[in-house]
Amino acid sequence: MAGALDGVKVIDLSRILAGPFASQTLGDMGATVLKIEHPNGDDTRRWGPPFVTRDDGSVDAAYFFCCNRNKTSVCIDFTRDDDRAQLVELIKTADVLIENYKVGSLAKYQLDYNSLGPLNPGLIYCSITGFGQTGPYKERPGYDALIQGMGGLMSITGEENGPPQKVGVAVVDLMTGLYASTAILAALRHRDKTGEGQHIDLALFDVQAAMLANQAATYLMSGQVPTRKGSAHPSIAPYQPLKVKDGYIMLAVGNDKQFKSLCEAANCSQLANDERFSTNPARVQNRQALENQLTEHMRLKTIDEWIALGEQHRFPCGPINSIDRVFKDKQLCSRNMIVGEEIKMVANPIKLSETPIQNYRTPPLLKK
């Protein structure tokens, strides 16, 4: 069965994570993705350990495998005239080009949008940089951890009295990749109607600001600067890890009805009727008192007992799994979220009824 993007040709000039994650998403949905690599290969081929030995005896880091499946490697050193001419010929028949070079650095090779647009008027050219094509920071390099810091995410991540922390995965890169794939699909839709290609300008810094979501809304509408609250939610309670008999569970109580159900399961229905806790705004205001009283009851049962009670009484809670437990979880396994035989990969989570994602070719060998 052909994928939803069957017939779409993508030239992937990007490296590391954000751009490759975008092109992988397109490749998963059936696009033909040519990964253009310098003869030395994408840097992430060496970002290990751990490493994986390939069929040809070469060795690539596990990191490379998270964002480069369903692609074909084409080694081109576009600083060489012959190689650049080969690349331009490929671009002339492409639908999409994704790149993440520093602002202006491709112009000297005539590989920028202004140079390529006239050769292929329908080309969707997606540029991913740290700070965008305009503005005072446009020439600065941008890396995920740097942007997490500059973009406010680290200021709201970590324990209240501890140092700022970055998130455990490169969330800005990943979100930028998702924004890029969404923008590319929108641009393809526009081209279907008009025949016009266009330039997409995506900045990690912009994406990080957009990712602040409710935290940004809190500041912009109230002037209150959000602070770190550990794993607790700034606007909902109880919405945090709580200590139980044999470890911790994550509670995610989103409304008053769920809180009442939790209190019934914990044999502390009086808390749901206490004016300090009867509504969510009151619970947020009296968060510490609520945590102290609720923990006394939560400690009496195990993780498994609380999960069973959550299902029975219909309040959201779950275990705080290590990564190995995640990929052994019966729900995840039932959704076919692990693919591959010799080399296992996380499947694309998109479930399409008419054009399901079925093709999972392992990331390409470096073709020199």
CSV table of C-alpha atoms in Angstrom, one decimal:
chain,number,residue,atom,x,y,z
A,1,MET,CA,0.0,0.0,0.0
A,2,ALA,CA,1.4,3.4,-1.0
A,3,GLY,CA,2.0,5.9,1.8
A,4,ALA,CA,0.1,9.2,2.1
A,5,LEU,CA,3.1,11.1,0.7
A,6,ASP,CA,3.9,8.6,-2.0
A,7,GLY,CA,5.5,10.6,-5.0
A,8,VAL,CA,6.9,13.4,-2.8
A,9,LYS,CA,10.6,13.8,-3.2
A,10,VAL,CA,12.6,15.3,-0.3
A,11,ILE,CA,16.2,16.4,-0.4
A,12,ASP,CA,17.5,16.3,3.2
A,13,LEU,CA,20.5,18.6,3.6
A,14,SER,CA,20.0,18.7,7.4
A,15,ARG,CA,22.1,17.1,10.1
A,16,ILE,CA,21.8,16.2,13.8
A,17,LEU,CA,18.2,16.0,15.0
A,18,ALA,CA,15.5,18.7,14.2
A,19,GLY,CA,15.8,18.5,10.4
A,20,PRO,CA,16.4,14.8,10.2
A,21,PHE,CA,13.4,14.2,12.5
A,22,ALA,CA,11.2,16.2,10.1
A,23,SER,CA,12.4,14.4,7.0
A,24,GLN,CA,12.0,11.0,8.8
A,25,THR,CA,8.4,11.9,9.5
A,26,LEU,CA,7.8,12.6,5.8
A,27,GLY,CA,9.7,9.4,4.9
A,28,ASP,CA,7.5,7.3,7.3
A,29,MET,CA,4.5,8.6,5.5
A,30,GLY,CA,5.8,7.5,2.1
A,31,ALA,CA,7.9,10.3,0.8
A,32,THR,CA,11.2,9.5,-1.0
A,33,VAL,CA,13.9,11.0,1.2
A,34,LEU,CA,17.5,11.5,-0.1
A,35,LYS,CA,19.8,12.1,2.8
A,36,ILE,CA,22.6,14.2,1.4
A,37,GLU,CA,25.7,13.5,3.5
A,38,HIS,CA,29.3,14.7,3.4
A,39,PRO,CA,31.6,11.7,2.9
A,40,ASN,CA,32.3,11.9,6.6
A,41,GLY,CA,28.6,11.4,7.3
A,42,ASP,CA,26.1,12.9,9.7
A,43,ASP,CA,27.8,13.9,13.0
A,44,THR,CA,25.3,11.7,14.9
A,45,ARG,CA,26.8,8.6,13.3
A,46,ARG,CA,29.6,9.1,15.9
A,47,TRP,CA,27.5,10.4,18.8
A,48,GLY,CA,28.0,7.3,21.0
A,49,PRO,CA,28.3,5.0,22.8
A,50,PRO,CA,26.3,2.9,22.3
A,51,PHE,CA,27.2,1.9,18.8
A,52,VAL,CA,25.7,-0.6,16.3
A,53,THR,CA,27.7,-2.6,13.9
A,54,ARG,CA,26.1,-2.5,10.4
A,55,ASP,CA,25.9,-5.2,7.7
A,56,ASP,CA,28.9,-3.8,5.9
A,57,GLY,CA,31.0,-3.8,9.0
A,58,SER,CA,30.7,0.0,9.6
A,59,VAL,CA,29.7,1.3,13.0
A,60,ASP,CA,27.0,3.9,13.7
A,61,ALA,CA,25.9,5.4,17.0
A,62,ALA,CA,22.4,4.5,18.3
A,63,TYR,CA,21.6,8.2,18.3
A,64,PHE,CA,21.7,8.2,14.4
A,65,PHE,CA,18.9,5.6,14.4
A,66,CYS,CA,16.3,7.7,16.1
A,67,CYS,CA,15.8,10.1,13.2
A,68,ASN,CA,17.1,8.7,10.0
A,69,ARG,CA,15.0,5.7,8.9
A,70,ASN,CA,13.2,5.5,5.6
A,71,LYS,CA,16.0,7.5,3.8
A,72,THR,CA,18.6,6.8,1.1
A,73,SER,CA,22.1,8.1,1.8
A,74,VAL,CA,23.8,10.1,-1.1
A,75,CYS,CA,27.3,11.2,-0.4
A,76,ILE,CA,27.9,14.7,-1.8
A,77,ASP,CA,30.6,17.3,-0.9
A,78,PHE,CA,28.9,20.3,-2.4
A,79,THR,CA,32.0,22.4,-1.9
A,80,ARG,CA,33.3,20.6,-5.0
A,81,ASP,CA,31.9,21.8,-8.3
A,82,ASP,CA,31.0,18.4,-9.7
A,83,ASP,CA,29.3,17.3,-6.6
A,84,ARG,CA,27.4,20.6,-6.4
A,85,ALA,CA,26.2,20.2,-9.9
A,86,GLN,CA,24.9,16.7,-9.1
A,87,LEU,CA,23.1,18.0,-6.1
A,88,VAL,CA,21.5,20.8,-8.1
A,89,GLU,CA,20.2,18.3,-10.6
A,90,LEU,CA,18.5,16.3,-7.8
A,91,ILE,CA,17.0,19.5,-6.4
A,92,LYS,CA,15.5,20.5,-9.8
A,93,THR,CA,13.1,17.5,-9.6
A,94,ALA,CA,12.5,17.7,-5.8
A,95,ASP,CA,9.4,18.8,-4.0
A,96,VAL,CA,11.0,19.6,-0.7
A,97,LEU,CA,14.4,20.6,0.6
A,98,ILE,CA,15.3,20.7,4.3
A,99,GLU,CA,18.5,22.4,5.5
A,100,ASN,CA,19.9,23.6,8.8
A,101,TYR,CA,23.0,25.4,7.9
A,102,LYS,CA,24.0,28.8,9.4
A,103,VAL,CA,22.2,31.8,7.9
A,104,GLY,CA,23.8,32.7,4.5
A,105,SER,CA,26.3,29.9,4.4
A,106,LEU,CA,24.6,28.1,1.5
A,107,ALA,CA,24.3,31.2,-0.6
A,108,LYS,CA,28.0,31.1,-1.5
A,109,TYR,CA,27.4,27.7,-3.2
A,110,GLN,CA,24.2,28.9,-4.8
A,111,LEU,CA,22.2,26.5,-2.7
A,112,ASP,CA,20.0,29.1,-1.0
A,113,TYR,CA,16.3,29.6,-1.7
A,114,ASN,CA,16.9,32.6,-3.9
A,115,SER,CA,19.3,30.7,-6.1
A,116,LEU,CA,17.3,27.5,-6.3
A,117,GLY,CA,13.7,28.9,-6.5
A,118,PRO,CA,14.1,30.0,-10.1
A,119,LEU,CA,15.4,26.5,-11.1
A,120,ASN,CA,12.4,24.8,-9.4
A,121,PRO,CA,9.5,27.3,-8.8
A,122,GLY,CA,7.5,24.6,-7.0
A,123,LEU,CA,10.2,23.9,-4.4
A,124,ILE,CA,9.3,23.9,-0.7
A,125,TYR,CA,12.6,25.1,0.9
A,126,CYS,CA,12.6,24.6,4.7
A,127,SER,CA,15.4,26.3,6.7
A,128,ILE,CA,15.9,25.4,10.3
A,129,THR,CA,18.3,27.5,12.4
A,130,GLY,CA,18.8,28.5,16.0
A,131,PHE,CA,17.4,32.0,15.7
A,132,GLY,CA,15.9,32.4,12.3
A,133,GLN,CA,16.8,34.2,9.0
A,134,THR,CA,16.2,37.7,10.5
A,135,GLY,CA,16.9,39.5,13.8
A,136,PRO,CA,20.0,40.4,15.8
A,137,TYR,CA,20.9,36.8,16.7
A,138,LYS,CA,20.5,35.3,13.2
A,139,GLU,CA,24.1,34.5,12.8
A,140,ARG,CA,24.5,32.7,16.2
A,141,PRO,CA,24.6,28.9,16.2
A,142,GLY,CA,21.8,27.3,18.1
A,143,TYR,CA,21.7,24.0,20.0
A,144,ASP,CA,18.9,22.4,21.9
A,145,ALA,CA,20.3,22.8,25.4
A,146,LEU,CA,21.3,26.4,24.7
A,147,ILE,CA,17.8,27.2,23.5
A,148,GLN,CA,16.1,25.5,26.4
A,149,GLY,CA,18.1,27.9,28.6
A,150,MET,CA,17.5,31.1,26.6
A,151,GLY,CA,13.9,30.2,25.8
A,152,GLY,CA,12.8,29.9,29.4
A,153,LEU,CA,12.2,26.2,29.6
A,154,MET,CA,15.1,25.6,32.1
A,155,SER,CA,13.7,28.3,34.4
A,156,ILE,CA,10.6,26.3,34.9
A,157,THR,CA,12.2,22.8,35.0
A,158,GLY,CA,13.6,21.3,38.1
A,159,GLU,CA,12.9,21.3,41.8
A,160,GLU,CA,11.7,24.6,43.4
A,161,ASN,CA,14.8,25.2,45.4
A,162,GLY,CA,17.2,23.5,43.0
A,163,PRO,CA,19.2,24.6,40.0
A,164,PRO,CA,17.5,25.0,36.6
A,165,GLN,CA,17.5,21.8,34.5
A,166,LYS,CA,17.1,20.9,30.9
A,167,VAL,CA,14.6,18.2,29.8
A,168,GLY,CA,16.0,14.7,29.4
A,169,VAL,CA,15.6,14.7,25.6
A,170,ALA,CA,16.2,17.4,23.0
A,171,VAL,CA,12.6,18.6,23.1
A,172,VAL,CA,13.2,21.8,21.2
A,173,ASP,CA,14.8,20.0,18.3
A,174,LEU,CA,12.0,17.4,18.3
A,175,MET,CA,9.3,20.1,18.4
A,176,THR,CA,11.0,22.1,15.7
A,177,GLY,CA,11.1,18.9,13.5
A,178,LEU,CA,7.3,18.5,14.1
A,179,TYR,CA,6.6,22.1,13.3
A,180,ALA,CA,8.8,21.7,10.2
A,181,SER,CA,6.9,18.7,8.9
A,182,THR,CA,3.6,20.5,9.6
A,183,ALA,CA,4.7,23.6,7.7
A,184,ILE,CA,6.0,21.5,4.8
A,185,LEU,CA,2.6,19.8,4.5
A,186,ALA,CA,0.8,23.2,4.5
A,187,ALA,CA,3.2,24.5,1.9
A,188,LEU,CA,2.6,21.4,-0.3
A,189,ARG,CA,-1.1,22.0,0.0
A,190,HIS,CA,-0.6,25.6,-1.1
A,191,ARG,CA,1.5,24.4,-4.0
A,192,ASP,CA,-1.2,22.0,-5.0
A,193,LYS,CA,-3.6,24.9,-5.4
A,194,THR,CA,-1.3,27.5,-6.9
A,195,GLY,CA,1.8,25.8,-8.2
A,196,GLU,CA,4.0,28.0,-6.0
A,197,GLY,CA,6.8,26.9,-3.8
A,198,GLN,CA,7.9,28.9,-0.8
A,199,HIS,CA,10.6,29.4,1.8
A,200,ILE,CA,9.9,28.2,5.4
A,201,ASP,CA,11.9,30.0,8.1
A,202,LEU,CA,11.9,28.0,11.4
A,203,ALA,CA,13.9,29.0,14.4
A,204,LEU,CA,14.5,26.9,17.5
A,205,PHE,CA,14.2,30.0,19.7
A,206,ASP,CA,10.8,30.8,18.2
A,207,VAL,CA,9.6,27.2,18.7
A,208,GLN,CA,10.8,27.2,22.3
A,209,ALA,CA,8.8,30.3,23.0
A,210,ALA,CA,5.7,28.7,21.4
A,211,MET,CA,6.3,25.6,23.5
A,212,LEU,CA,5.9,27.5,26.7
A,213,ALA,CA,2.1,27.2,26.1
A,214,ASN,CA,0.2,27.8,29.4
A,215,GLN,CA,3.3,29.1,31.1
A,216,ALA,CA,3.6,31.8,28.4
A,217,ALA,CA,-0.1,32.6,28.7
A,218,THR,CA,0.3,33.0,32.5
A,219,TYR,CA,3.0,35.6,32.1
A,220,LEU,CA,1.5,37.5,29.1
A,221,MET,CA,-1.9,37.8,30.7
A,222,SER,CA,-1.0,38.3,34.3
A,223,GLY,CA,2.5,39.5,34.4
A,224,GLN,CA,3.4,36.7,36.9
A,225,VAL,CA,6.7,35.1,36.1
A,226,PRO,CA,6.4,31.3,36.3
A,227,THR,CA,8.9,29.5,38.5
A,228,ARG,CA,10.1,25.9,39.0
A,229,LYS,CA,7.7,23.6,40.8
A,230,GLY,CA,9.4,20.3,40.4
A,231,SER,CA,7.0,17.8,38.8
A,232,ALA,CA,4.0,19.6,40.1
A,233,HIS,CA,1.6,21.5,37.8
A,234,PRO,CA,1.5,25.3,38.3
A,235,SER,CA,-2.3,25.4,37.8
A,236,ILE,CA,-3.7,22.0,38.8
A,237,ALA,CA,-3.5,20.0,42.0
A,238,PRO,CA,-2.9,17.2,42.8
A,239,TYR,CA,-1.0,16.8,39.6
A,240,GLN,CA,2.4,15.5,40.7
A,241,PRO,CA,4.3,12.4,41.9
A,242,LEU,CA,3.2,11.2,45.3
A,243,LYS,CA,4.9,8.7,47.6
A,244,VAL,CA,3.2,5.4,48.1
A,245,LYS,CA,4.0,2.2,50.0
A,246,ASP,CA,6.6,0.9,47.5
A,247,GLY,CA,7.7,3.9,45.5
A,248,TYR,CA,6.0,6.7,43.6
A,249,ILE,CA,3.0,7.1,41.4
A,250,MET,CA,2.1,10.0,39.1
A,251,LEU,CA,-1.3,11.6,39.9
A,252,ALA,CA,-2.9,13.7,37.2
A,253,VAL,CA,-6.2,14.8,38.7
A,254,GLY,CA,-7.7,17.3,36.2
A,255,ASN,CA,-11.0,18.2,37.8
A,256,ASP,CA,-13.0,18.2,41.0
A,257,LYS,CA,-14.9,15.0,40.1
A,258,GLN,CA,-11.7,13.1,39.7
A,259,PHE,CA,-10.4,14.5,43.0
A,260,LYS,CA,-13.5,13.3,44.8
A,261,SER,CA,-13.1,9.9,43.3
A,262,LEU,CA,-9.4,9.8,44.5
A,263,CYS,CA,-10.5,10.7,48.0
A,264,GLU,CA,-13.1,8.0,48.0
A,265,ALA,CA,-10.5,5.4,46.9
A,266,ALA,CA,-8.1,6.7,49.5
A,267,ASN,CA,-10.7,6.6,52.3
A,268,CYS,CA,-10.4,10.3,52.9
A,269,SER,CA,-13.6,11.7,51.5
A,270,GLN,CA,-13.5,14.5,54.1
A,271,LEU,CA,-10.7,16.1,52.0
A,272,ALA,CA,-13.0,16.5,49.0
A,273,ASN,CA,-15.5,18.4,51.3
A,274,ASP,CA,-12.9,20.6,52.9
A,275,GLU,CA,-13.2,24.1,51.6
A,276,ARG,CA,-9.4,24.3,51.2
A,277,PHE,CA,-9.5,21.5,48.7
A,278,SER,CA,-13.1,21.3,47.3
A,279,THR,CA,-12.2,23.2,44.1
A,280,ASN,CA,-9.1,23.2,41.9
A,281,PRO,CA,-8.2,26.9,42.6
A,282,ALA,CA,-8.5,26.2,46.3
A,283,ARG,CA,-6.3,23.1,46.0
A,284,VAL,CA,-3.6,25.0,44.1
A,285,GLN,CA,-3.7,27.8,46.8
A,286,ASN,CA,-3.3,25.2,49.5
A,287,ARG,CA,-1.1,22.8,47.6
A,288,GLN,CA,1.3,21.9,50.5
A,289,ALA,CA,-1.4,21.2,53.0
A,290,LEU,CA,-3.1,19.0,50.5
A,291,GLU,CA,0.1,17.1,49.7
A,292,ASN,CA,0.8,16.5,53.4
A,293,GLN,CA,-2.6,15.1,54.2
A,294,LEU,CA,-3.0,13.1,51.0
A,295,THR,CA,0.4,11.5,51.3
A,296,GLU,CA,-0.6,10.0,54.7
A,297,HIS,CA,-3.3,8.0,52.9
A,298,MET,CA,-1.3,7.3,49.7
A,299,ARG,CA,1.5,5.6,51.7
A,300,LEU,CA,-0.9,2.8,52.8
A,301,LYS,CA,-1.1,1.1,49.3
A,302,THR,CA,1.3,-0.1,46.7
A,303,ILE,CA,1.8,1.2,43.1
A,304,ASP,CA,-0.1,-1.7,41.6
A,305,GLU,CA,-3.0,-1.2,44.1
A,306,TRP,CA,-3.2,2.5,43.3
A,307,ILE,CA,-3.3,1.8,39.5
A,308,ALA,CA,-6.1,-0.7,40.0
A,309,LEU,CA,-8.0,1.8,42.2
A,310,GLY,CA,-7.5,4.5,39.5
A,311,GLU,CA,-9.1,2.3,36.9
A,312,GLN,CA,-11.9,1.3,39.3
A,313,HIS,CA,-12.7,4.8,40.5
A,314,ARG,CA,-11.7,6.6,37.3
A,315,PHE,CA,-9.1,9.0,38.4
A,316,PRO,CA,-5.8,9.3,36.4
A,317,CYS,CA,-2.7,7.8,37.9
A,318,GLY,CA,0.2,5.7,36.7
A,319,PRO,CA,3.6,4.3,37.5
A,320,ILE,CA,6.8,6.3,36.9
A,321,ASN,CA,8.5,3.9,34.6
A,322,SER,CA,12.1,3.5,33.7
A,323,ILE,CA,12.7,3.3,30.0
A,324,ASP,CA,13.0,-0.5,30.0
A,325,ARG,CA,9.5,-0.8,31.6
A,326,VAL,CA,8.1,1.6,29.0
A,327,PHE,CA,9.0,-0.7,26.2
A,328,LYS,CA,7.7,-3.8,28.0
A,329,ASP,CA,4.3,-2.1,28.7
A,330,LYS,CA,1.4,-4.2,27.4
A,331,GLN,CA,-0.4,-1.1,26.1
A,332,LEU,CA,2.6,0.2,24.1
A,333,CYS,CA,3.2,-3.3,22.8
A,334,SER,CA,-0.4,-3.7,21.8
A,335,ARG,CA,-0.1,-0.5,19.7
A,336,ASN,CA,2.9,-2.0,17.7
A,337,MET,CA,5.2,0.9,18.8
A,338,ILE,CA,8.3,-1.2,18.6
A,339,VAL,CA,9.4,-2.1,15.0
A,340,GLY,CA,12.3,-3.9,13.4
A,341,GLU,CA,13.9,-7.3,14.0
A,342,GLU,CA,17.7,-7.1,14.2
A,343,ILE,CA,17.6,-3.4,14.9
A,344,LYS,CA,14.6,-2.3,17.0
A,345,MET,CA,13.2,1.2,16.6
A,346,VAL,CA,10.3,3.2,18.0
A,347,ALA,CA,7.5,3.3,15.5
A,348,ASN,CA,5.9,6.5,14.2
A,349,PRO,CA,2.9,7.1,16.6
A,350,ILE,CA,0.6,8.4,13.7
A,351,LYS,CA,-2.2,5.9,13.0
A,352,LEU,CA,-3.8,6.6,9.6
A,353,SER,CA,-6.8,4.5,8.8
A,354,GLU,CA,-6.5,4.5,4.9
A,355,THR,CA,-2.8,5.1,4.4
A,356,PRO,CA,-1.2,3.4,7.5
A,357,ILE,CA,2.6,3.7,8.0
A,358,GLN,CA,4.0,0.3,7.3
A,359,ASN,CA,7.4,0.8,5.9
A,360,TYR,CA,10.3,1.0,8.4
A,361,ARG,CA,13.6,0.7,6.5
A,362,THR,CA,16.5,1.0,8.9
A,363,PRO,CA,18.7,4.2,8.6
A,364,PRO,CA,20.9,4.0,5.5
A,365,LEU,CA,24.5,3.0,5.4
A,366,LEU,CA,26.9,5.8,4.5
A,367,LYS,CA,27.2,5.5,0.7
A,368,LYS,CA,30.6,6.9,-0.3
